[in-house]
Amino acid sequence: MTKKRIGLTTTVPHEIIVAAGCVPVDLNNVFISAADRLAWLERAENEGFPAGICAWIKGIYAAVRAGCVDAVVTVLTGDCTNTRALAEVLRHRGVATIPFDFPSQPEPAAVRQSLEDLAARFAVSLQQAEQVRRQWIPLRRNLAELDRLADQEGRVGSAELHQWLVSASDFNGDAERFAAELGDFLSAVARRPILPPAVRLALLGVPPIFENLFAALEERGARVVFDEVPRQFAMPYDCADLVEQFCRYTYPYDSTPRLADLRREVDRRRIRAALHYLQAFCHRQIEHIIIRESLPVPVLALEGDRPGPLTGQTLTRLDAFLEMLL
Ligand code: SF4
């Protein structure tokens, strides 16, 4: 029997979806890796999405309209202010949606309730999802090793780190294959030369929509050794259970746990400076005020709108920022 494909508007406990015998599909990754992603944005706009709405939302909508999933888990709190309206439009188009809410605080009882609610919607128990979590412990440890190799040994490039971590939100729909491919990658990395020294950067914020950011950084002698939000998606740490795993996940909550994570990692990884990616028309841009004023390193805000290369103006700002660090 063909497994149901469940689209995700952001990272959720996909252990629950897999426990239910379904395939998780991160719609952000489908959109950004689609060859005709710009045409998808036009399609969403032709169907009525305003130009002044974030491209990721339009991309998610277009990915669903392209028929890649059977239903969509829509995260209504803890992610994006646009998702509630997106969910309504999807239902209006006849797409089944499954709501999920992160609690307002990473408080264990509240997180457990959120996870149990989602499990109930998939007709599985949290214990069944825990079995999947336990199966994935070696995989999460390998993601931690990837992160360590990037940070401590200079063996993983910025784009490689980003691609592996961002793909961990759904393990590309096949955790077994993902684990095997990651294991092969780590073995290959161990055999290849260490990368040249580079300015150690943190990349903060939602995944950049630029196509050449990492190449541009490395051409200029800089490397991302801390990729904040994709690392959060990957959850590369040992936990006692799913409740702890999702209490430690900083993305859905207010800035307090996030800043604690950022300060710790900036210090621990000897970060020289941070790039804060801001998506055009995203409410999260406002968080830049707190980030800029709370970190002990220089922070450059980079704004992007649609998929494509960095603009000349952005490259000029990046050059000036990196020159200041050298
Ligand atoms: S970038 Fe911001 S506005 Fe766009 S989908 Fe993500 S949270 Fe929503």
Tab-separated table of C-alpha atoms and ligand atoms in Angstrom:
chain	number	residue	atom	x	y	z
A	1	MET	CA	0.000	0.000	0.000
A	2	THR	CA	1.307	3.463	-0.853
A	3	LYS	CA	2.175	5.480	2.221
A	4	LYS	CA	0.417	8.802	2.733
A	5	ARG	CA	2.677	11.790	2.205
A	6	ILE	CA	2.232	14.457	4.880
A	7	GLY	CA	3.455	17.958	4.104
A	8	LEU	CA	5.012	20.057	6.877
A	9	THR	CA	4.942	23.841	6.966
A	10	THR	CA	7.856	23.770	9.412
A	11	THR	CA	9.670	21.338	11.691
A	12	VAL	CA	7.337	19.205	13.794
A	13	PRO	CA	7.864	15.903	15.649
A	14	HIS	CA	8.019	13.817	12.490
A	15	GLU	CA	8.595	10.784	14.690
A	16	ILE	CA	4.797	10.850	15.149
A	17	ILE	CA	4.141	10.930	11.407
A	18	VAL	CA	6.518	8.055	10.751
A	19	ALA	CA	5.009	6.078	13.664
A	20	ALA	CA	1.663	6.450	11.869
A	21	GLY	CA	3.118	4.848	8.741
A	22	CYS	CA	3.208	8.098	6.761
A	23	VAL	CA	6.016	9.945	4.972
A	24	PRO	CA	6.900	13.457	6.229
A	25	VAL	CA	7.631	16.002	3.498
A	26	ASP	CA	9.055	19.395	4.462
A	27	LEU	CA	7.332	21.685	1.966
A	28	ASN	CA	10.001	24.367	2.384
A	29	ASN	CA	12.610	21.943	1.081
A	30	VAL	CA	10.361	20.850	-1.789
A	31	PHE	CA	9.893	24.488	-2.816
A	32	ILE	CA	13.490	25.618	-2.569
A	33	SER	CA	14.834	22.583	-4.439
A	34	ALA	CA	12.228	22.745	-7.236
A	35	ALA	CA	13.752	23.560	-10.614
A	36	ASP	CA	10.820	25.874	-11.425
A	37	ARG	CA	10.556	27.532	-7.987
A	38	LEU	CA	10.218	31.010	-9.485
A	39	ALA	CA	7.332	29.820	-11.644
A	40	TRP	CA	5.763	28.333	-8.494
A	41	LEU	CA	5.862	31.761	-6.846
A	42	GLU	CA	4.191	33.271	-9.895
A	43	ARG	CA	1.524	30.603	-9.753
A	44	ALA	CA	0.780	31.433	-6.107
A	45	GLU	CA	0.605	35.128	-6.978
A	46	ASN	CA	-1.611	34.426	-9.976
A	47	GLU	CA	-3.960	32.592	-7.599
A	48	GLY	CA	-4.154	35.666	-5.409
A	49	PHE	CA	-1.241	35.629	-2.944
A	50	PRO	CA	-0.094	39.257	-2.611
A	51	ALA	CA	3.392	40.328	-3.666
A	52	GLY	CA	3.901	41.546	-0.096
A	53	ILE	CA	3.702	38.074	1.461
A	54	CYS	CA	6.804	36.024	2.248
A	55	ALA	CA	8.068	33.850	-0.621
A	56	TRP	CA	8.347	30.788	1.633
A	57	ILE	CA	4.581	30.860	2.285
A	58	LYS	CA	3.850	31.141	-1.433
A	59	GLY	CA	6.367	28.400	-2.143
A	60	ILE	CA	4.739	26.080	0.393
A	61	TYR	CA	1.340	26.753	-1.150
A	62	ALA	CA	2.660	26.084	-4.641
A	63	ALA	CA	4.358	22.877	-3.506
A	64	VAL	CA	1.033	21.599	-2.185
A	65	ARG	CA	-0.737	22.674	-5.382
A	66	ALA	CA	1.884	20.755	-7.355
A	67	GLY	CA	0.399	17.646	-5.770
A	68	CYS	CA	3.358	16.423	-3.770
A	69	VAL	CA	1.403	15.580	-0.576
A	70	ASP	CA	-1.903	14.082	0.578
A	71	ALA	CA	-2.379	16.321	3.630
A	72	VAL	CA	-0.516	19.109	5.419
A	73	VAL	CA	0.415	19.605	9.074
A	74	THR	CA	-0.062	23.330	9.541
A	75	VAL	CA	1.781	24.791	12.535
A	76	LEU	CA	-0.557	27.501	13.799
A	77	THR	CA	1.441	28.739	16.796
A	78	GLY	CA	5.188	28.825	17.251
A	79	ASP	CA	6.140	29.384	13.628
A	80	CYS	CA	4.572	31.800	11.186
A	81	THR	CA	1.774	34.322	11.531
A	82	ASN	CA	0.714	33.562	7.941
A	83	THR	CA	0.096	29.842	8.407
A	84	ARG	CA	-3.450	30.163	9.746
A	85	ALA	CA	-4.581	31.970	6.590
A	86	LEU	CA	-2.540	29.591	4.424
A	87	ALA	CA	-4.307	26.638	6.092
A	88	GLU	CA	-7.683	28.192	5.333
A	89	VAL	CA	-6.805	28.661	1.669
A	90	LEU	CA	-5.532	25.081	1.455
A	91	ARG	CA	-8.767	23.732	2.934
A	92	HIS	CA	-10.700	25.980	0.530
A	93	ARG	CA	-8.798	24.211	-2.252
A	94	GLY	CA	-9.823	20.829	-0.857
A	95	VAL	CA	-6.519	19.964	0.840
A	96	ALA	CA	-6.758	18.194	4.212
A	97	THR	CA	-4.931	20.087	6.954
A	98	ILE	CA	-3.889	18.851	10.376
A	99	PRO	CA	-3.322	21.647	12.926
A	100	PHE	CA	-0.375	21.626	15.321
A	101	ASP	CA	0.394	24.166	18.024
A	102	PHE	CA	3.626	24.598	19.913
A	103	PRO	CA	2.917	25.869	23.437
A	104	SER	CA	3.924	29.422	24.267
A	105	GLN	CA	6.694	28.221	26.606
A	106	PRO	CA	8.950	25.119	26.512
A	107	GLU	CA	7.303	23.781	29.634
A	108	PRO	CA	7.298	19.932	29.750
A	109	ALA	CA	3.609	19.410	30.570
A	110	ALA	CA	2.529	21.807	27.825
A	111	VAL	CA	4.938	20.300	25.282
A	112	ARG	CA	3.716	16.806	26.162
A	113	GLN	CA	0.124	17.925	25.594
A	114	SER	CA	1.013	19.345	22.151
A	115	LEU	CA	2.769	16.127	21.158
A	116	GLU	CA	-0.104	13.986	22.426
A	117	ASP	CA	-2.609	16.100	20.499
A	118	LEU	CA	-0.679	15.558	17.275
A	119	ALA	CA	-0.249	11.852	17.978
A	120	ALA	CA	-4.014	11.557	18.542
A	121	ARG	CA	-4.671	13.205	15.184
A	122	PHE	CA	-2.529	10.499	13.574
A	123	ALA	CA	-4.172	7.769	15.687
A	124	VAL	CA	-0.901	6.713	17.313
A	125	SER	CA	0.403	6.956	20.860
A	126	LEU	CA	3.372	8.962	22.048
A	127	GLN	CA	4.948	5.629	23.032
A	128	GLN	CA	4.887	4.549	19.375
A	129	ALA	CA	6.565	7.820	18.409
A	130	GLU	CA	9.145	7.224	21.144
A	131	GLN	CA	10.087	3.956	19.434
A	132	VAL	CA	10.842	5.911	16.264
A	133	ARG	CA	12.846	8.463	18.290
A	134	ARG	CA	14.949	5.657	19.763
A	135	GLN	CA	15.599	4.215	16.304
A	136	TRP	CA	16.835	7.627	15.210
A	137	ILE	CA	19.293	8.150	18.096
A	138	PRO	CA	22.341	7.041	16.020
A	139	LEU	CA	21.213	9.335	13.205
A	140	ARG	CA	20.868	12.330	15.527
A	141	ARG	CA	24.324	11.504	16.948
A	142	ASN	CA	25.768	11.556	13.443
A	143	LEU	CA	24.164	14.963	12.888
A	144	ALA	CA	25.887	16.098	16.088
A	145	GLU	CA	29.158	14.722	14.707
A	146	LEU	CA	28.612	16.637	11.447
A	147	ASP	CA	28.061	19.811	13.460
A	148	ARG	CA	31.198	19.107	15.533
A	149	LEU	CA	33.325	18.485	12.439
A	150	ALA	CA	32.203	21.824	11.000
A	151	ASP	CA	32.838	23.649	14.241
A	152	GLN	CA	35.960	22.007	15.629
A	153	GLU	CA	37.823	20.369	12.771
A	154	GLY	CA	37.147	22.528	9.723
A	155	ARG	CA	36.169	19.474	7.722
A	156	VAL	CA	32.663	20.470	6.603
A	157	GLY	CA	31.911	23.418	4.325
A	158	SER	CA	29.157	25.956	4.953
A	159	ALA	CA	26.864	24.681	2.202
A	160	GLU	CA	27.342	21.046	3.229
A	161	LEU	CA	26.550	21.813	6.851
A	162	HIS	CA	23.467	23.775	5.865
A	163	GLN	CA	22.134	21.181	3.443
A	164	TRP	CA	22.445	18.258	5.858
A	165	LEU	CA	20.947	20.138	8.799
A	166	VAL	CA	18.073	21.654	6.888
A	167	SER	CA	17.207	18.263	5.382
A	168	ALA	CA	16.884	16.784	8.868
A	169	SER	CA	13.432	18.352	9.263
A	170	ASP	CA	12.022	15.351	7.372
A	171	PHE	CA	15.143	13.242	6.664
A	172	ASN	CA	14.174	13.637	3.018
A	173	GLY	CA	11.196	11.371	3.698
A	174	ASP	CA	13.359	8.281	4.229
A	175	ALA	CA	15.296	8.219	7.514
A	176	GLU	CA	17.046	4.924	6.736
A	177	ARG	CA	18.446	6.180	3.468
A	178	PHE	CA	19.314	9.567	4.970
A	179	ALA	CA	21.233	7.832	7.777
A	180	ALA	CA	23.186	5.717	5.284
A	181	GLU	CA	24.021	8.728	3.113
A	182	LEU	CA	25.082	10.791	6.116
A	183	GLY	CA	27.271	7.926	7.341
A	184	ASP	CA	28.940	7.761	3.912
A	185	PHE	CA	29.443	11.528	3.922
A	186	LEU	CA	31.072	11.479	7.359
A	187	SER	CA	33.408	8.669	6.258
A	188	ALA	CA	34.395	10.629	3.139
A	189	VAL	CA	34.931	13.800	5.173
A	190	ALA	CA	37.304	11.976	7.508
A	191	ARG	CA	39.502	11.029	4.532
A	192	ARG	CA	39.713	14.407	2.834
A	193	PRO	CA	42.020	17.339	3.685
A	194	ILE	CA	41.056	19.872	6.311
A	195	LEU	CA	39.584	23.052	4.804
A	196	PRO	CA	41.725	26.208	4.828
A	197	PRO	CA	41.390	28.520	7.867
A	198	ALA	CA	38.491	30.949	7.573
A	199	VAL	CA	36.680	33.662	9.496
A	200	ARG	CA	34.327	31.791	11.814
A	201	LEU	CA	30.741	32.927	11.265
A	202	ALA	CA	27.365	32.163	12.762
A	203	LEU	CA	24.341	32.189	10.479
A	204	LEU	CA	21.181	33.146	12.368
A	205	GLY	CA	17.539	33.253	11.389
A	206	VAL	CA	15.322	31.313	9.013
A	207	PRO	CA	17.106	29.525	6.144
A	208	PRO	CA	18.312	32.059	3.553
A	209	ILE	CA	16.566	32.054	0.204
A	210	PHE	CA	19.792	33.092	-1.581
A	211	GLU	CA	21.314	30.546	-3.951
A	212	ASN	CA	24.973	31.528	-3.590
A	213	LEU	CA	25.432	32.811	-0.039
A	214	PHE	CA	27.717	29.993	1.104
A	215	ALA	CA	29.867	30.081	-2.025
A	216	ALA	CA	30.182	33.864	-1.700
A	217	LEU	CA	31.270	33.560	1.926
A	218	GLU	CA	33.890	30.899	1.255
A	219	GLU	CA	35.255	32.813	-1.756
A	220	ARG	CA	35.823	35.685	0.693
A	221	GLY	CA	37.630	33.580	3.303
A	222	ALA	CA	34.709	33.086	5.695
A	223	ARG	CA	32.849	29.950	6.773
A	224	VAL	CA	29.643	29.213	8.664
A	225	VAL	CA	30.543	27.038	11.663
A	226	PHE	CA	27.248	27.572	13.455
A	227	ASP	CA	24.044	27.375	11.420
A	228	GLU	CA	21.508	28.263	14.069
A	229	VAL	CA	18.023	27.416	12.815
A	230	PRO	CA	18.879	24.411	10.611
A	231	ARG	CA	20.774	23.026	13.634
A	232	GLN	CA	17.610	23.502	15.645
A	233	PHE	CA	15.648	21.619	12.976
A	234	ALA	CA	18.161	18.750	13.218
A	235	MET	CA	18.021	18.504	17.044
A	236	PRO	CA	21.516	16.999	17.247
A	237	TYR	CA	21.574	16.161	20.928
A	238	ASP	CA	20.771	13.232	23.208
A	239	CYS	CA	17.459	13.505	25.027
A	240	ALA	CA	15.521	11.317	27.440
A	241	ASP	CA	12.354	11.542	25.353
A	242	LEU	CA	10.469	13.559	22.745
A	243	VAL	CA	9.186	15.966	25.375
A	244	GLU	CA	12.734	16.942	26.319
A	245	GLN	CA	13.721	17.086	22.644
A	246	PHE	CA	10.976	19.606	21.916
A	247	CYS	CA	11.592	21.576	25.126
A	248	ARG	CA	15.183	22.095	23.984
A	249	TYR	CA	14.053	23.204	20.526
A	250	THR	CA	14.318	27.015	20.674
A	251	TYR	CA	12.678	28.011	17.370
A	252	PRO	CA	8.973	28.107	18.419
A	253	TYR	CA	9.342	30.005	21.681
A	254	ASP	CA	10.206	33.536	22.749
A	255	SER	CA	13.707	34.933	22.631
A	256	THR	CA	14.862	33.848	26.111
A	257	PRO	CA	15.875	30.225	25.346
A	258	ARG	CA	17.035	31.264	21.894
A	259	LEU	CA	19.389	33.921	23.222
A	260	ALA	CA	20.768	31.513	25.811
A	261	ASP	CA	21.556	29.040	22.997
A	262	LEU	CA	23.085	31.760	20.817
A	263	ARG	CA	25.294	33.193	23.554
A	264	ARG	CA	26.491	29.727	24.560
A	265	GLU	CA	27.321	28.659	21.004
A	266	VAL	CA	28.904	31.969	19.990
A	267	ASP	CA	31.235	31.696	22.969
A	268	ARG	CA	31.878	27.953	22.747
A	269	ARG	CA	32.571	28.047	18.988
A	270	ARG	CA	34.728	31.191	19.096
A	271	ILE	CA	32.435	32.911	16.597
A	272	ARG	CA	33.958	36.062	15.117
A	273	ALA	CA	30.725	37.562	13.739
A	274	ALA	CA	27.166	36.680	12.821
A	275	LEU	CA	25.009	37.049	9.738
A	276	HIS	CA	21.314	37.380	10.536
A	277	TYR	CA	19.168	36.405	7.597
A	278	LEU	CA	15.908	38.328	7.357
A	279	GLN	CA	13.205	37.182	5.001
A	280	ALA	CA	11.318	39.982	3.281
A	281	PHE	CA	7.803	40.439	4.688
A	282	CYS	CA	8.547	38.195	7.702
A	283	HIS	CA	7.463	39.237	11.178
A	284	ARG	CA	10.654	37.641	12.534
A	285	GLN	CA	12.613	40.586	11.113
A	286	ILE	CA	11.625	42.476	14.273
A	287	GLU	CA	13.702	40.009	16.326
A	288	HIS	CA	16.814	41.547	14.778
A	289	ILE	CA	16.603	44.364	17.324
A	290	ILE	CA	17.068	41.902	20.197
A	291	ILE	CA	19.682	39.779	18.414
A	292	ARG	CA	21.810	42.773	17.438
A	293	GLU	CA	21.732	44.189	20.952
A	294	SER	CA	22.267	40.896	22.782
A	295	LEU	CA	25.217	39.185	21.122
A	296	PRO	CA	28.849	39.974	21.950
A	297	VAL	CA	29.908	39.877	18.258
A	298	PRO	CA	29.133	42.105	15.242
A	299	VAL	CA	25.886	41.126	13.505
A	300	LEU	CA	25.119	41.902	9.857
A	301	ALA	CA	21.484	41.751	8.737
A	302	LEU	CA	21.001	40.352	5.234
A	303	GLU	CA	17.568	40.552	3.666
A	304	GLY	CA	16.352	38.348	0.840
A	305	ASP	CA	13.025	38.068	-0.953
A	306	ARG	CA	12.827	35.498	-3.764
A	307	PRO	CA	15.163	32.630	-4.684
A	308	GLY	CA	18.172	33.901	-6.603
A	309	PRO	CA	21.742	35.081	-6.214
A	310	LEU	CA	22.853	37.779	-3.788
A	311	THR	CA	22.279	41.240	-5.229
A	312	GLY	CA	25.231	43.518	-5.956
A	313	GLN	CA	24.197	45.729	-3.049
A	314	THR	CA	24.114	42.789	-0.629
A	315	LEU	CA	27.515	41.597	-1.841
A	316	THR	CA	28.943	45.082	-1.270
A	317	ARG	CA	27.619	45.095	2.310
A	318	LEU	CA	28.991	41.590	2.872
A	319	ASP	CA	32.407	42.638	1.531
A	320	ALA	CA	32.526	45.673	3.810
A	321	PHE	CA	31.503	43.568	6.822
A	322	LEU	CA	34.064	40.842	6.177
A	323	GLU	CA	36.840	43.370	5.508
A	324	MET	CA	36.123	44.887	8.910
A	325	LEU	CA	36.737	41.444	10.468
A	326	LEU	CA	39.995	40.628	8.698
B	1	SF4	S1	10.157	33.396	6.693
B	1	SF4	FE1	8.800	34.314	8.220
B	1	SF4	S2	6.941	34.900	7.090
B	1	SF4	FE2	8.114	33.459	5.832
B	1	SF4	S3	7.244	31.442	6.285
B	1	SF4	FE3	9.000	31.738	7.648
B	1	SF4	S4	8.164	32.612	9.542
B	1	SF4	FE4	6.619	32.858	7.914
